[in-house]
mmCIF file of N, CA and C in Angstrom:
data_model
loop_
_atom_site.group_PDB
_atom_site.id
_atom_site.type_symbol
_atom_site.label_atom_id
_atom_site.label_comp_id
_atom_site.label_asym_id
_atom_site.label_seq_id
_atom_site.Cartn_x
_atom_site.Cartn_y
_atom_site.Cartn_z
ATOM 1 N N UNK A 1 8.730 -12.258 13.196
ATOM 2 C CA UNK A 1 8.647 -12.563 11.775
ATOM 3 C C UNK A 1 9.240 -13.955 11.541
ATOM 4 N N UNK A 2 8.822 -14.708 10.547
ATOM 5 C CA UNK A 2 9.224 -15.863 10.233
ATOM 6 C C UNK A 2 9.271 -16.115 8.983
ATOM 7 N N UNK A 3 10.608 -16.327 7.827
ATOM 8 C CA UNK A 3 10.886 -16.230 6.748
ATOM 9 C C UNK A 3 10.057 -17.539 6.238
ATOM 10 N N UNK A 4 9.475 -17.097 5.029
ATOM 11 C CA UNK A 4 8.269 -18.130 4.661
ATOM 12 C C UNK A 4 9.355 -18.967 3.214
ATOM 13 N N UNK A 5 10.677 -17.696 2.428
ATOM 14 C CA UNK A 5 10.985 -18.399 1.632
ATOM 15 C C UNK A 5 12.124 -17.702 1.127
ATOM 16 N N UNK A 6 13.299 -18.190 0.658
ATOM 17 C CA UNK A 6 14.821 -17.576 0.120
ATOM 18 C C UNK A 6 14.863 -17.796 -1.742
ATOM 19 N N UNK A 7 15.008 -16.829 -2.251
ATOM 20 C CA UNK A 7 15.613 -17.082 -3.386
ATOM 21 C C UNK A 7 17.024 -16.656 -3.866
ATOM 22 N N UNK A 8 17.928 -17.245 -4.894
ATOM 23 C CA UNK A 8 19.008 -17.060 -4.402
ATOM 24 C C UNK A 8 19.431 -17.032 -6.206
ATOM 25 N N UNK A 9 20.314 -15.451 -6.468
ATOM 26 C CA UNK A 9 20.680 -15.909 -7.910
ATOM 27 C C UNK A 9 22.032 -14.455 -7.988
ATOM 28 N N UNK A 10 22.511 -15.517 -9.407
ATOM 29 C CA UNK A 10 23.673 -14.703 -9.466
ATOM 30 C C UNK A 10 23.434 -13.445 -10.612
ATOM 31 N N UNK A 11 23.988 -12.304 -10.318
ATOM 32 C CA UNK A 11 23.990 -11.204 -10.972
ATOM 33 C C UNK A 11 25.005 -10.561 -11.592
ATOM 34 N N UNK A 12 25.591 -10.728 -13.016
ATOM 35 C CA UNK A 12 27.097 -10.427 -13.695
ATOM 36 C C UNK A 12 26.803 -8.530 -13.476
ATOM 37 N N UNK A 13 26.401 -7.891 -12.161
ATOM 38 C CA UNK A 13 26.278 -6.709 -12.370
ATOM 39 C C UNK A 13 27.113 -6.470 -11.004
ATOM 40 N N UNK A 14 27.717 -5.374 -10.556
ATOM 41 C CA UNK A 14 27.925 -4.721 -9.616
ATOM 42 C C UNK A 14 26.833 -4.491 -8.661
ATOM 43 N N UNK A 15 27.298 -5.106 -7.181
ATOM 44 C CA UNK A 15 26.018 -4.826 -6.376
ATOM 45 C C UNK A 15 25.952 -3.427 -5.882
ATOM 46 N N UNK A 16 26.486 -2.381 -6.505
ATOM 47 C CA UNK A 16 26.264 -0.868 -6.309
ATOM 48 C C UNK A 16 25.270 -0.520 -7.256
ATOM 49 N N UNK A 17 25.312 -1.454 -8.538
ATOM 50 C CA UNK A 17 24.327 -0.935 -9.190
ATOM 51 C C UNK A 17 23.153 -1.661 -8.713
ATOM 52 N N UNK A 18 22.849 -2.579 -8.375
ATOM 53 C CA UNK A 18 21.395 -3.580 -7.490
ATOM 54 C C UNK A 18 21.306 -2.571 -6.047
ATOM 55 N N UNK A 19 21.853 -2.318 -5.229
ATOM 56 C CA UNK A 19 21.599 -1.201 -4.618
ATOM 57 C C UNK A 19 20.874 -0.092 -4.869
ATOM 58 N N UNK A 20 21.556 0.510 -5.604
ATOM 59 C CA UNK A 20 21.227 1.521 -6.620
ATOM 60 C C UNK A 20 19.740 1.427 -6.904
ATOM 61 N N UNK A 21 19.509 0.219 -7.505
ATOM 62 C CA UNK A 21 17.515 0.037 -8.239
ATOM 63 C C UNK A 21 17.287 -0.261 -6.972
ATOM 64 N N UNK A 22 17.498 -1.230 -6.236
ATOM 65 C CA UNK A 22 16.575 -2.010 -5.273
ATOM 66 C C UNK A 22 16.196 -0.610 -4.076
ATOM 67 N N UNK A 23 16.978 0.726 -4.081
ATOM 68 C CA UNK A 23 17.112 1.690 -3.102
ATOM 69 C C UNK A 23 15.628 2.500 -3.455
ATOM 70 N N UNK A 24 15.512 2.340 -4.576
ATOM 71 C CA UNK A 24 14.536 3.482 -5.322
ATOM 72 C C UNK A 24 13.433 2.785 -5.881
ATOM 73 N N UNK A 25 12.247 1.856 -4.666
ATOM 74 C CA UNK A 25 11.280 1.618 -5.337
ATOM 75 C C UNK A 25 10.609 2.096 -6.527
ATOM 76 N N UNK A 26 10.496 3.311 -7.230
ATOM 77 C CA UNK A 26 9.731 3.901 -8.483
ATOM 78 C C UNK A 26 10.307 2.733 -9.392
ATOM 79 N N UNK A 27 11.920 2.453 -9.456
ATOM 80 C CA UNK A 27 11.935 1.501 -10.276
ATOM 81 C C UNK A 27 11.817 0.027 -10.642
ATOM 82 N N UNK A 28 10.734 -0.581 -9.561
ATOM 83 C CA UNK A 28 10.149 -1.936 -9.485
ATOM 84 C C UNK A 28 9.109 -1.556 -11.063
ATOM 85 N N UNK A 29 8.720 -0.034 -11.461
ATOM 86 C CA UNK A 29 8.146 -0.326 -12.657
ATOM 87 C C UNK A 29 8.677 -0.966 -13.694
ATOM 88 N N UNK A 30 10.003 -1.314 -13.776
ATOM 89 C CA UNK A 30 10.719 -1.584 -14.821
ATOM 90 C C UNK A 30 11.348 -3.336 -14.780
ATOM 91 N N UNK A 31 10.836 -3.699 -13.513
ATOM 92 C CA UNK A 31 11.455 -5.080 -13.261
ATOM 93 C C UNK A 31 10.428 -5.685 -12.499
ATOM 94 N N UNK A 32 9.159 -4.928 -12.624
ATOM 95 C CA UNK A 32 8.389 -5.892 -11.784
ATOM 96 C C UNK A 32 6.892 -5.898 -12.961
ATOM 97 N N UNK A 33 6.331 -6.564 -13.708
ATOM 98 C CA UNK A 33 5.224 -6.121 -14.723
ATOM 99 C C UNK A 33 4.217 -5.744 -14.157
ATOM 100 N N UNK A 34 3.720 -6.758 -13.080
ATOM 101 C CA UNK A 34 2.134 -6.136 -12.688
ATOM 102 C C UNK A 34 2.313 -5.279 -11.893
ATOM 103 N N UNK A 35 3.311 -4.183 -11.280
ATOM 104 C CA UNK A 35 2.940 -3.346 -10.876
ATOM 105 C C UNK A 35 2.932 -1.925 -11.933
ATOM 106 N N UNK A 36 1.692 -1.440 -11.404
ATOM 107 C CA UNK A 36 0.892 -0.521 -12.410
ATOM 108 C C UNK A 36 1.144 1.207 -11.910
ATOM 109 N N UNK A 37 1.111 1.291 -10.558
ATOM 110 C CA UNK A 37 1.807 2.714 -10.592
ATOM 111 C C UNK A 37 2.763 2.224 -9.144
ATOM 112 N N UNK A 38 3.699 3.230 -8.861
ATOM 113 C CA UNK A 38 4.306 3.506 -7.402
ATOM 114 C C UNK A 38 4.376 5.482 -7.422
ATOM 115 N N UNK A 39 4.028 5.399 -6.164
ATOM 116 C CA UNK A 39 3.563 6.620 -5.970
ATOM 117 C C UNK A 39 4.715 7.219 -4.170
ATOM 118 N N UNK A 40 5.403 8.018 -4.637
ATOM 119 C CA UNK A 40 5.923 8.260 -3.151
ATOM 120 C C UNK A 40 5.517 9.808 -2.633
ATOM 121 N N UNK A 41 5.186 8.993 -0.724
ATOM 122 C CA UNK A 41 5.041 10.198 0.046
ATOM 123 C C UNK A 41 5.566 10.380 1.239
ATOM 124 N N UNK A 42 6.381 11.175 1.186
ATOM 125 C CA UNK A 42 7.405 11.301 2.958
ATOM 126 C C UNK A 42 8.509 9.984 3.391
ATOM 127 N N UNK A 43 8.532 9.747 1.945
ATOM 128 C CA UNK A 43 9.527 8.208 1.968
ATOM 129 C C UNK A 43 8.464 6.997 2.223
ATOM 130 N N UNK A 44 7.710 6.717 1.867
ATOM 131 C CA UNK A 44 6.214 5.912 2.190
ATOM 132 C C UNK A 44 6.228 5.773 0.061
ATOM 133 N N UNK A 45 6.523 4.226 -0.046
ATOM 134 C CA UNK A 45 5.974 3.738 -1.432
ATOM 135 C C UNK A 45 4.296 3.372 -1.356
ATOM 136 N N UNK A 46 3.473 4.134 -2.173
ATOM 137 C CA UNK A 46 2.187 3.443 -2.137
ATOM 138 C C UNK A 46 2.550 2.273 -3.838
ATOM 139 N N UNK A 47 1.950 0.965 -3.753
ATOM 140 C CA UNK A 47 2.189 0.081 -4.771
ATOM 141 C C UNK A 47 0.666 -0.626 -5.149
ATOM 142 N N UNK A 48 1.129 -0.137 -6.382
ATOM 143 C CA UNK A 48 -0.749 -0.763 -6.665
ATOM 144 C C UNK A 48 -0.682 -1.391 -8.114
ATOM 145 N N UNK A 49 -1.220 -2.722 -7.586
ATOM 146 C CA UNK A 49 -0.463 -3.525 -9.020
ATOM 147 C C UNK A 49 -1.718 -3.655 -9.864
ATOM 148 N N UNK A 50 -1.280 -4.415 -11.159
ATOM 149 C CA UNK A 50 -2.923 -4.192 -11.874
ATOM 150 C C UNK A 50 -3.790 -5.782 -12.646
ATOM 151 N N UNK A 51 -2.941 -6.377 -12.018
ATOM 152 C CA UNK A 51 -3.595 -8.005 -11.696
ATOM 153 C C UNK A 51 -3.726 -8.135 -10.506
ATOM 154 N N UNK A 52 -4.588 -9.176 -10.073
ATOM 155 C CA UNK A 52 -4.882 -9.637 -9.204
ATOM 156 C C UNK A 52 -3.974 -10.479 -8.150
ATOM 157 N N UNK A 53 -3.781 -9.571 -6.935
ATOM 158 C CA UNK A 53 -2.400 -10.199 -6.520
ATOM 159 C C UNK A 53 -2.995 -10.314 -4.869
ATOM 160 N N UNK A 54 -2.423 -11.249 -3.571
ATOM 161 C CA UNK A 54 -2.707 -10.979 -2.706
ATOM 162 C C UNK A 54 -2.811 -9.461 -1.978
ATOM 163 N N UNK A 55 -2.014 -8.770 -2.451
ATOM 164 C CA UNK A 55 -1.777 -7.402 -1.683
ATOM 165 C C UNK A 55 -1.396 -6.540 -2.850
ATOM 166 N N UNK A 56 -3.355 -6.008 -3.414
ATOM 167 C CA UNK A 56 -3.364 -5.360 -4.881
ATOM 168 C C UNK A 56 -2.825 -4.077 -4.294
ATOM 169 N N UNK A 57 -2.979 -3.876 -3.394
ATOM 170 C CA UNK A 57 -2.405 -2.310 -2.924
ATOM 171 C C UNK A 57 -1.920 -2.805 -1.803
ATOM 172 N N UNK A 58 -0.527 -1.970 -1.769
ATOM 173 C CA UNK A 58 0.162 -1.850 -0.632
ATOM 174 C C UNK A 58 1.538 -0.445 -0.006
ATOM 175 N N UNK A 59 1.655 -0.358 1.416
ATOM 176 C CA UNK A 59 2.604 0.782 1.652
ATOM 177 C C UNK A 59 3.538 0.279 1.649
ATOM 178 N N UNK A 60 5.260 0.360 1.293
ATOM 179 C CA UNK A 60 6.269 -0.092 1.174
ATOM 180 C C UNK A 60 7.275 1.175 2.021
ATOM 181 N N UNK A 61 8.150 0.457 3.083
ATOM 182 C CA UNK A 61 8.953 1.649 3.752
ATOM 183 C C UNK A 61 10.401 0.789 3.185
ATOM 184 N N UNK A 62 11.414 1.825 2.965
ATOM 185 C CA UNK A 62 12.596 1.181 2.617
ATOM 186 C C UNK A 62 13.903 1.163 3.907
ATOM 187 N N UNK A 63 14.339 0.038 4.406
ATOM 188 C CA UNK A 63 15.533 0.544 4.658
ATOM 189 C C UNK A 63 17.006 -0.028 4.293
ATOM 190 N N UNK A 64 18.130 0.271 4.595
ATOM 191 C CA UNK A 64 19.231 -0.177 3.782
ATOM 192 C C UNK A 64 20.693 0.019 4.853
ATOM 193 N N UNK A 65 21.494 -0.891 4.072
ATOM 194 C CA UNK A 65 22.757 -0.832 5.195
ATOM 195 C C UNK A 65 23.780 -0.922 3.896
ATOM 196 N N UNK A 66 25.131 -1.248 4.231
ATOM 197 C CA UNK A 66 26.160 -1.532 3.274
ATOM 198 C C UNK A 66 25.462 -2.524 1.839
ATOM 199 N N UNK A 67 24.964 -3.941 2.858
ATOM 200 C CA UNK A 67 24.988 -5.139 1.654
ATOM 201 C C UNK A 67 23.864 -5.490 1.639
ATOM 202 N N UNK A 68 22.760 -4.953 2.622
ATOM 203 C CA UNK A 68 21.523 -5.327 2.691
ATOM 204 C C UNK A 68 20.113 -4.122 2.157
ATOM 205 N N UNK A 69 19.044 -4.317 1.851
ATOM 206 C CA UNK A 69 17.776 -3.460 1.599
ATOM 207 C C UNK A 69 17.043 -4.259 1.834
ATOM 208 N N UNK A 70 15.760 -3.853 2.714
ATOM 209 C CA UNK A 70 14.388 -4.503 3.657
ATOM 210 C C UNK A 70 13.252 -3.733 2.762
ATOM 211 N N UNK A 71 12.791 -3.739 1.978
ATOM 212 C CA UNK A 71 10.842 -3.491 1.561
ATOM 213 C C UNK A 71 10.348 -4.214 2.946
ATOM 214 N N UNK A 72 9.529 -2.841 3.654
ATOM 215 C CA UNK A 72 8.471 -3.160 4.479
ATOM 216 C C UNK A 72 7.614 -2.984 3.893
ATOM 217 N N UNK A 73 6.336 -4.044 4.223
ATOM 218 C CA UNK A 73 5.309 -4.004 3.681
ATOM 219 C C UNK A 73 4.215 -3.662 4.726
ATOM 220 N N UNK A 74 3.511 -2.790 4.746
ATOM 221 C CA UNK A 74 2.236 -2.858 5.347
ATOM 222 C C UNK A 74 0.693 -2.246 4.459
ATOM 223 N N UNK A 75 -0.311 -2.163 5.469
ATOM 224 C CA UNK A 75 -1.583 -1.766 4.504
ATOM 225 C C UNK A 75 -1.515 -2.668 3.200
ATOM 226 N N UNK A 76 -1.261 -3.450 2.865
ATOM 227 C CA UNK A 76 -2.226 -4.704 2.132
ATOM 228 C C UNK A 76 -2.615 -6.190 2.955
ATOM 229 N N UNK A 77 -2.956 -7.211 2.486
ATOM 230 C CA UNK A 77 -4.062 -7.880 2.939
ATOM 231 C C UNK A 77 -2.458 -8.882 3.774
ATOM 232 N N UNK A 78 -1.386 -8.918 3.695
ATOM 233 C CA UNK A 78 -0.709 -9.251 3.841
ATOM 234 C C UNK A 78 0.534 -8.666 4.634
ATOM 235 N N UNK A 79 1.133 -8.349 5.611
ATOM 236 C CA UNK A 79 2.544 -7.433 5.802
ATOM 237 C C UNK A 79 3.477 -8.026 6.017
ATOM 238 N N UNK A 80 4.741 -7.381 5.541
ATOM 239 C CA UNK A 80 5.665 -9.040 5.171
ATOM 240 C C UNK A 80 6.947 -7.276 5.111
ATOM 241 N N UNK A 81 8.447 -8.318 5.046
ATOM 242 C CA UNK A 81 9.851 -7.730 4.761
ATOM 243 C C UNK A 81 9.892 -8.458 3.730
ATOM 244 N N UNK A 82 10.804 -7.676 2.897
ATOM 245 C CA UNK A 82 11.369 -8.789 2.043
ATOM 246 C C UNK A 82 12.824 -8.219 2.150
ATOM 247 N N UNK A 83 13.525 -9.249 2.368
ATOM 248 C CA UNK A 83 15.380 -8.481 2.368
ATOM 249 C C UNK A 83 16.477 -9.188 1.220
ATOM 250 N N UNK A 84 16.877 -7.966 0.604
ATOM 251 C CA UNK A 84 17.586 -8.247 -0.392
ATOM 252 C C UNK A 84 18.905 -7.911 0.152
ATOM 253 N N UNK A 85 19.921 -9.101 0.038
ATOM 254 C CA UNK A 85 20.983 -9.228 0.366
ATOM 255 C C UNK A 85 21.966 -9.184 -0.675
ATOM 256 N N UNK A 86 23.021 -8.144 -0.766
ATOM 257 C CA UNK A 86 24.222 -7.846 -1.527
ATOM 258 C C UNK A 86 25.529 -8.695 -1.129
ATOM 259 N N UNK A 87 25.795 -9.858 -1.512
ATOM 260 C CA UNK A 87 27.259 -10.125 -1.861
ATOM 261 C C UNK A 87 28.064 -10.113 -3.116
ATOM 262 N N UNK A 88 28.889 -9.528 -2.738
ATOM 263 C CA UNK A 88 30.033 -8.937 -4.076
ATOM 264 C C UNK A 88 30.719 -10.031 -4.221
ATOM 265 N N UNK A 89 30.745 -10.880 -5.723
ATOM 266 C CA UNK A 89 31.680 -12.355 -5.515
ATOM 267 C C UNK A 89 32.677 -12.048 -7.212
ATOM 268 N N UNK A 90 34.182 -11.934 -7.135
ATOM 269 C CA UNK A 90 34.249 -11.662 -8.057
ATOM 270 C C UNK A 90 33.408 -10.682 -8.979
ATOM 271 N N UNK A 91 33.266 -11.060 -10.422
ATOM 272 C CA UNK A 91 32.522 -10.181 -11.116
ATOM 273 C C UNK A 91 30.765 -10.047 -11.443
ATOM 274 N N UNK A 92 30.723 -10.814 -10.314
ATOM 275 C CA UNK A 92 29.347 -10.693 -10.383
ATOM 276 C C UNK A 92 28.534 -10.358 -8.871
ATOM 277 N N UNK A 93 27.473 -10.782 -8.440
ATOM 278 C CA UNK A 93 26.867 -10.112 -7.110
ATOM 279 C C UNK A 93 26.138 -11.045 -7.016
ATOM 280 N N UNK A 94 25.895 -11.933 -5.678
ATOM 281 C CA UNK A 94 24.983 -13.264 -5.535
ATOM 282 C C UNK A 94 24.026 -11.907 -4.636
ATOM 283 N N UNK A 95 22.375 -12.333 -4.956
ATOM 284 C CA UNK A 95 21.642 -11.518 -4.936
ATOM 285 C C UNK A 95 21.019 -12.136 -3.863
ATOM 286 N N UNK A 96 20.738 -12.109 -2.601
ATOM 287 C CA UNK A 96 19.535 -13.145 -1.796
ATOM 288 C C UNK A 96 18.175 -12.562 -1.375
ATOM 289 N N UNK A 97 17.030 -12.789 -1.919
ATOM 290 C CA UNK A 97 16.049 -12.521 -1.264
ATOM 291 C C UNK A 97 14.917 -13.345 -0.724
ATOM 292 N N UNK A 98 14.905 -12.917 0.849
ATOM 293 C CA UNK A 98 14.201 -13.570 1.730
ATOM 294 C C UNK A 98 12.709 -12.694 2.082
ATOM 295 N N UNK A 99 11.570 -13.455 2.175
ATOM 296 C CA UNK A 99 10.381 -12.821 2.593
ATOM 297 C C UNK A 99 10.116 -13.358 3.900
ATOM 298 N N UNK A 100 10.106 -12.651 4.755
ATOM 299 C CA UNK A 100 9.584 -12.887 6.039
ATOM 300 C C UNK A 100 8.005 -12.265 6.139
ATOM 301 N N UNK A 101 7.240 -12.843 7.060
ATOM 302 C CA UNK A 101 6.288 -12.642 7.350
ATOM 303 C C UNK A 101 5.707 -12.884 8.891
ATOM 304 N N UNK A 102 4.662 -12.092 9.501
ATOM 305 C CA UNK A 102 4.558 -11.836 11.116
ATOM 306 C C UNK A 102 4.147 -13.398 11.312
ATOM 307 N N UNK A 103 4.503 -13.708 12.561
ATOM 308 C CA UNK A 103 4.606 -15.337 13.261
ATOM 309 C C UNK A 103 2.582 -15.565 12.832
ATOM 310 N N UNK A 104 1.797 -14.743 13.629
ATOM 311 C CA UNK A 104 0.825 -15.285 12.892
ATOM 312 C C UNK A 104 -0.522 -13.942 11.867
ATOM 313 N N UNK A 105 0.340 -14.522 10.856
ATOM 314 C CA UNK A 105 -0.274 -13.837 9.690
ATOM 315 C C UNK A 105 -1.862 -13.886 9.735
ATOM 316 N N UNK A 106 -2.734 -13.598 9.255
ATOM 317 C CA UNK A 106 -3.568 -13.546 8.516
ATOM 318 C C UNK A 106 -3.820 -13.994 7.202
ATOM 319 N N UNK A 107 -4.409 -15.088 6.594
ATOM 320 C CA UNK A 107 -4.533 -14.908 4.999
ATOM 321 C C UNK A 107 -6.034 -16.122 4.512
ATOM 322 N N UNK A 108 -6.408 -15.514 3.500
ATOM 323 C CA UNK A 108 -7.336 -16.532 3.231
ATOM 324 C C UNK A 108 -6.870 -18.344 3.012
ATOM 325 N N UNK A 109 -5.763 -17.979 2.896
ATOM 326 C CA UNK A 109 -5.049 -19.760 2.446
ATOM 327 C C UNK A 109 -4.162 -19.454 3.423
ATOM 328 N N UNK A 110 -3.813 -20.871 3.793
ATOM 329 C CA UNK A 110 -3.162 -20.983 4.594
ATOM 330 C C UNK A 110 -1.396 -20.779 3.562
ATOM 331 N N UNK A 111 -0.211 -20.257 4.540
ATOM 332 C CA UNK A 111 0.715 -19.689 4.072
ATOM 333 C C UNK A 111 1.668 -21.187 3.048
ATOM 334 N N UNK A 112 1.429 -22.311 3.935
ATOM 335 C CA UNK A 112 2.192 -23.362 3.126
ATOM 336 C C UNK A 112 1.610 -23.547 1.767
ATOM 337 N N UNK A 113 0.846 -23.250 1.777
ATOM 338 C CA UNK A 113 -0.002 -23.309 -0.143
ATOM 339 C C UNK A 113 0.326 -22.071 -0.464
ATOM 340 N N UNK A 114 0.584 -21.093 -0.114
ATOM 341 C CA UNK A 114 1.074 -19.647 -0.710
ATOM 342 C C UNK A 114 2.527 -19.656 -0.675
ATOM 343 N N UNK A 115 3.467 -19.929 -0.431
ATOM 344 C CA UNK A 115 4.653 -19.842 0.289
ATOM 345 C C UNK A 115 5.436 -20.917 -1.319
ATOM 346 N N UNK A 116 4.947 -21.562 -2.285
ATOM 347 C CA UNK A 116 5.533 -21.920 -3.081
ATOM 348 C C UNK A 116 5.315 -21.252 -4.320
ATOM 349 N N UNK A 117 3.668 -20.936 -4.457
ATOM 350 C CA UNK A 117 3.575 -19.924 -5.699
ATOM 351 C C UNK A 117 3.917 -18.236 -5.125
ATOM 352 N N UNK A 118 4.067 -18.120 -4.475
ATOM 353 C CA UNK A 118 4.842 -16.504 -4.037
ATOM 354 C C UNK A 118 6.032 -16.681 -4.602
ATOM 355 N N UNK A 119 6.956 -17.892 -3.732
ATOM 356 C CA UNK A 119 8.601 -17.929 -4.089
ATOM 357 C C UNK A 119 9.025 -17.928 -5.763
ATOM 358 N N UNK A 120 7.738 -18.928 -6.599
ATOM 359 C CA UNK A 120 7.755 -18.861 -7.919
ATOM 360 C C UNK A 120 7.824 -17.372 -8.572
ATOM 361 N N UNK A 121 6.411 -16.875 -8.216
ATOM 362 C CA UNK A 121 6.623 -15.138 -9.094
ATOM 363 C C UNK A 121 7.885 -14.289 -8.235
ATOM 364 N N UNK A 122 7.762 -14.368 -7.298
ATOM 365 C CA UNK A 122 9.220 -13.493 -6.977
ATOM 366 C C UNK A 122 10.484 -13.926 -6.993
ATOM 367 N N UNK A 123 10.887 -15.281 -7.335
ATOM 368 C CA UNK A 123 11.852 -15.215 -8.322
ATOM 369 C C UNK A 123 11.801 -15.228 -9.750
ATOM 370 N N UNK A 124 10.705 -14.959 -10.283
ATOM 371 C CA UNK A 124 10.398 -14.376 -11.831
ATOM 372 C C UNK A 124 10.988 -12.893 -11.766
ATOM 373 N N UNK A 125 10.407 -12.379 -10.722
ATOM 374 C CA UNK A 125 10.635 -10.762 -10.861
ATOM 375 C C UNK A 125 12.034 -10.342 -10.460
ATOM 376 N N UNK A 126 12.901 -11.664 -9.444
ATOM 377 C CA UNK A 126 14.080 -11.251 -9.163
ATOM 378 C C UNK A 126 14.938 -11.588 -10.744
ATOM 379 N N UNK A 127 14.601 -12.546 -11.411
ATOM 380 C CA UNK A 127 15.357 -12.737 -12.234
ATOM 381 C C UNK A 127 14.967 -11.350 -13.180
ATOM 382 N N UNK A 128 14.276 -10.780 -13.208
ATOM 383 C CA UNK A 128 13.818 -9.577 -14.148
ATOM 384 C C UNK A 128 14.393 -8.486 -13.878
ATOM 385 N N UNK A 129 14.628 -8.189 -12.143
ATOM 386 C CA UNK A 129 15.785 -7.174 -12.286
ATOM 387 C C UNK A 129 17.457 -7.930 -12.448
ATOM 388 N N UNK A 130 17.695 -8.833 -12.172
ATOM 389 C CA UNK A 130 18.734 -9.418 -12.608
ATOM 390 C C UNK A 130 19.024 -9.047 -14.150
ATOM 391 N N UNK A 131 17.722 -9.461 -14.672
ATOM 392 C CA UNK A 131 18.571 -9.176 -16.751
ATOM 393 C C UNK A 131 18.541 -7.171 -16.728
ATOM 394 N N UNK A 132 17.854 -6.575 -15.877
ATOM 395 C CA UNK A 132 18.227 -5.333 -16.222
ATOM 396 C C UNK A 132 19.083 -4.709 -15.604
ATOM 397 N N UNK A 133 19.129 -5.166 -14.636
ATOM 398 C CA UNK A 133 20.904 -4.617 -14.159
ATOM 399 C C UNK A 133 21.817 -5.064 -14.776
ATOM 400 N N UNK A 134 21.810 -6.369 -15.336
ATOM 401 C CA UNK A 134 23.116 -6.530 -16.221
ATOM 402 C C UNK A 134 23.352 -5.679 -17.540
ATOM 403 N N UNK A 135 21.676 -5.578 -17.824
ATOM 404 C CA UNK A 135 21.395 -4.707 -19.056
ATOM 405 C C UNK A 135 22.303 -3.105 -18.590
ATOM 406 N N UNK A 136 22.126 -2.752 -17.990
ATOM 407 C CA UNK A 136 22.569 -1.437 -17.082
ATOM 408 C C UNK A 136 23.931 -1.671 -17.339
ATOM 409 N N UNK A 137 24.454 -2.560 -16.590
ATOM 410 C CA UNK A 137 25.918 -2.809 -16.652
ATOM 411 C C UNK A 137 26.518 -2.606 -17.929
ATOM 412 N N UNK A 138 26.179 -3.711 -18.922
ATOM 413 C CA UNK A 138 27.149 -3.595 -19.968
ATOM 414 C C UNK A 138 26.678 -2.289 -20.911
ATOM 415 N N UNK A 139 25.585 -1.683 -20.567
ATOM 416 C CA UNK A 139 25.093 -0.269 -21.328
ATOM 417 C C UNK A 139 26.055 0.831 -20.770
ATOM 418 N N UNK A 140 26.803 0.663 -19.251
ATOM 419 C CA UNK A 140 27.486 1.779 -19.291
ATOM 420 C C UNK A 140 26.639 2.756 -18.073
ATOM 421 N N UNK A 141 25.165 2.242 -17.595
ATOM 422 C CA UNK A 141 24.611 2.975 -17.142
ATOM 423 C C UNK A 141 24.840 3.459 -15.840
#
């Protein structure tokens, strides 16, 4: 695998609670817009978004350690990790997520023309669970 791109932001939430969401794909419905359903089977996320995205459908496997969570991706047009990294800094949680992808991918465009508008929407969507975990936080949740 070869990381195509890092985004990097701070979170005034507890990284137990970013754990917490990032553990339980069902709730990318709430921090991610175009995805349209998530469906789980035998620990297997099916993700099927409802714009037009490189990988309109895809299987998502989760795994997790203390400070880290990996989304595997396979079965869409694309298979990729993405790893979300937990550091606890003071009162807030620096959030890191990296997308790796297999040394040689497949894709209709080549990855350096994809690899800047990807990093764009997925740090849209990281900043989206960012405002709802904080939302979480100061709600008490």
């Amino acid at each position: 695998m070869k990381n195509l791109f890092t985004n990097v932001i701070n979170v005034h939430a507890e990284a137990a609670t970013l754990q917490a969401m990032l553990a339980d794909p069902t709730k990318m419905l709430k921090w991610i817009p175009e995805i349209e359903t998530v469906t789980e089977d035998q620990g297997r996320f099916q993700i099927i978004r409802q714009t037009e995205a490189l990988n309109q459908s895809e299987m998502i496997t989760v795994t997790q350690t203390e400070h880290q969570i990996v989304y595997h991706s396979t079965e869409g047009r694309l298979a990729y990790d993405l790893t979300f990294k937990l550091t606890p800094a003071d009162d807030q949680t620096i959030l890191t997520e990296t997308l790796a992808v297999p040394e040689k991918a497949e894709t209709h465009l080549p990855l350096k023309l994809l690899a800047p508008i990807a990093k764009h929407a997925f740090y849209e969507n990281l900043t989206n669970l960012a405002l709802l975990a904080e939302r979480w936080a100061y709600q008490g949740n």
